[in-house]
Coordinates of C-alpha atoms and ligand atoms in Angstrom, one line a residue:
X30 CA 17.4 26.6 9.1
X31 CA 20.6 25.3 7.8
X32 CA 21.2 27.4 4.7
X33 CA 23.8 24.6 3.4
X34 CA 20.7 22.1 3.0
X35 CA 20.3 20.2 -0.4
X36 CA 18.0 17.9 -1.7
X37 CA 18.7 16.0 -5.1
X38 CA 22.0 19.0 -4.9
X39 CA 19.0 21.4 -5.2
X40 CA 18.6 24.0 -2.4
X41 CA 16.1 22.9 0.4
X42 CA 14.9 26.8 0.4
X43 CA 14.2 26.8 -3.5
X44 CA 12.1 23.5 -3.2
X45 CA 8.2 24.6 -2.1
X46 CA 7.5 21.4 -0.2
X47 CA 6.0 22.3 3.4
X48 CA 3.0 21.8 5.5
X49 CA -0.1 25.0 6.1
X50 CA -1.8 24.6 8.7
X51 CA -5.9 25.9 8.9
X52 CA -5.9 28.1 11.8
X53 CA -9.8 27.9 11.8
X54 CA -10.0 24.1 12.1
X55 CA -7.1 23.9 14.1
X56 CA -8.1 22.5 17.8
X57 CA -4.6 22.5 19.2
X58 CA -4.5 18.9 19.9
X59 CA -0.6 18.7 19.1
X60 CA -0.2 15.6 17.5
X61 CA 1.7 17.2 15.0
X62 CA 4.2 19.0 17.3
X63 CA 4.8 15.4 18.4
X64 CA 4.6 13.8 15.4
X65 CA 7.3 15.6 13.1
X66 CA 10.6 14.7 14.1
X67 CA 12.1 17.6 12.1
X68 CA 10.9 20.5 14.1
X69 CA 8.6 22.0 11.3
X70 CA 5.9 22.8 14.0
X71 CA 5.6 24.9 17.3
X72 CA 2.6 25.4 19.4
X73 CA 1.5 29.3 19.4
X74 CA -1.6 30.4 21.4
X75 CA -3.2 26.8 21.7
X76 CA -2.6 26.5 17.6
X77 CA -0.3 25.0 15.9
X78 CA 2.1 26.9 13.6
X79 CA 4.5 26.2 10.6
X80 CA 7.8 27.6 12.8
X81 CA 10.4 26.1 10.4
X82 CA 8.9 25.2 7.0
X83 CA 11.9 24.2 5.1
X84 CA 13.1 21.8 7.8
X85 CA 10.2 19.4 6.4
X86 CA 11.2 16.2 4.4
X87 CA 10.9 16.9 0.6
X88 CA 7.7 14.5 -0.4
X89 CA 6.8 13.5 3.2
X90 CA 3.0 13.9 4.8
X91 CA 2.9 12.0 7.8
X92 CA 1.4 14.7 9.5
X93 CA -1.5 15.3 7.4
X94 CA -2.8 12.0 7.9
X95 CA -2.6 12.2 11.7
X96 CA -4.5 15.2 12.3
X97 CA -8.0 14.2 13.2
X98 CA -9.5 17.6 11.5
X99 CA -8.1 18.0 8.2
X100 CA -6.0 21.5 9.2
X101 CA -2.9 20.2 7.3
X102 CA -2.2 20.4 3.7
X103 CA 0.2 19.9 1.4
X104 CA 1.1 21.1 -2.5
X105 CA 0.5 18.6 -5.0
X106 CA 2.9 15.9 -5.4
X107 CA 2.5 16.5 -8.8
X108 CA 3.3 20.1 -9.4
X109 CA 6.6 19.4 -6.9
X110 CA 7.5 16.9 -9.0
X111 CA 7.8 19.3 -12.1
X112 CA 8.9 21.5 -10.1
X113 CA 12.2 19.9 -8.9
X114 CA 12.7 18.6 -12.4
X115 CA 12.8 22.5 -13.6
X116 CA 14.9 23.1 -10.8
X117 CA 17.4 20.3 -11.9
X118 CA 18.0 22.1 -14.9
X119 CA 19.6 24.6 -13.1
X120 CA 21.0 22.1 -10.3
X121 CA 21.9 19.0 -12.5
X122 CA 23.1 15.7 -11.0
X123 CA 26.5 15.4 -9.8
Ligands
SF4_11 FE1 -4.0 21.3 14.8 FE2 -4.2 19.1 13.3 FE3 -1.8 19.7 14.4 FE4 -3.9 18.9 16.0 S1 -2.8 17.7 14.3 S2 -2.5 20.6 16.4 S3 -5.6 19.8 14.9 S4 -2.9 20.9 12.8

């Protein structure tokens, strides 16, 4: 990913924002490869897989409410939420 990423002037990598994916319920069907516009998924032996996690919009999760199965979840909104403000701290606003 591009190292150079910020969100809020915070470091995409230090924010903990990204899509897991249930292999077990998992059926392959794709619509999340299609889905994300960002590139966060790949398809890996008829599953799909998390190939660039930090890529994913901080707070989005579009794709968790188009897969059919449940496989996808997120963190809680919440905890991200105190998160980021913890991480302002350290990255305050410009
Ligand atoms: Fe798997 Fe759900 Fe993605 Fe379909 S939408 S490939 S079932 S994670």
């Amino acid at each position: 990913m591009d190292e150079s990423k910020h969100y809020l002037g915070i470091p995409r990598l230090l924010i903990p924002w990204h899509p897991l994916v249930d292999a077990e319920a998992c059926i392959g069907c794709g619509v999340c490869v299609k889905a994300c516009k960002h590139g966060v998924y790949a398809e890996s032996d008829g599953k799909a897989v998390v190939a660039n996690p930090y890529e994913c919009e901080v707070f989005c999760q579009s794709c968790q409410f188009q897969c059919e199965v449940g496989a996808i979840s997120f963190p809680k909104k919440e905890a991200l939420k105190a998160t980021i403000k913890e991480l302002r701290k350290q990255y305050p606003p410009r």
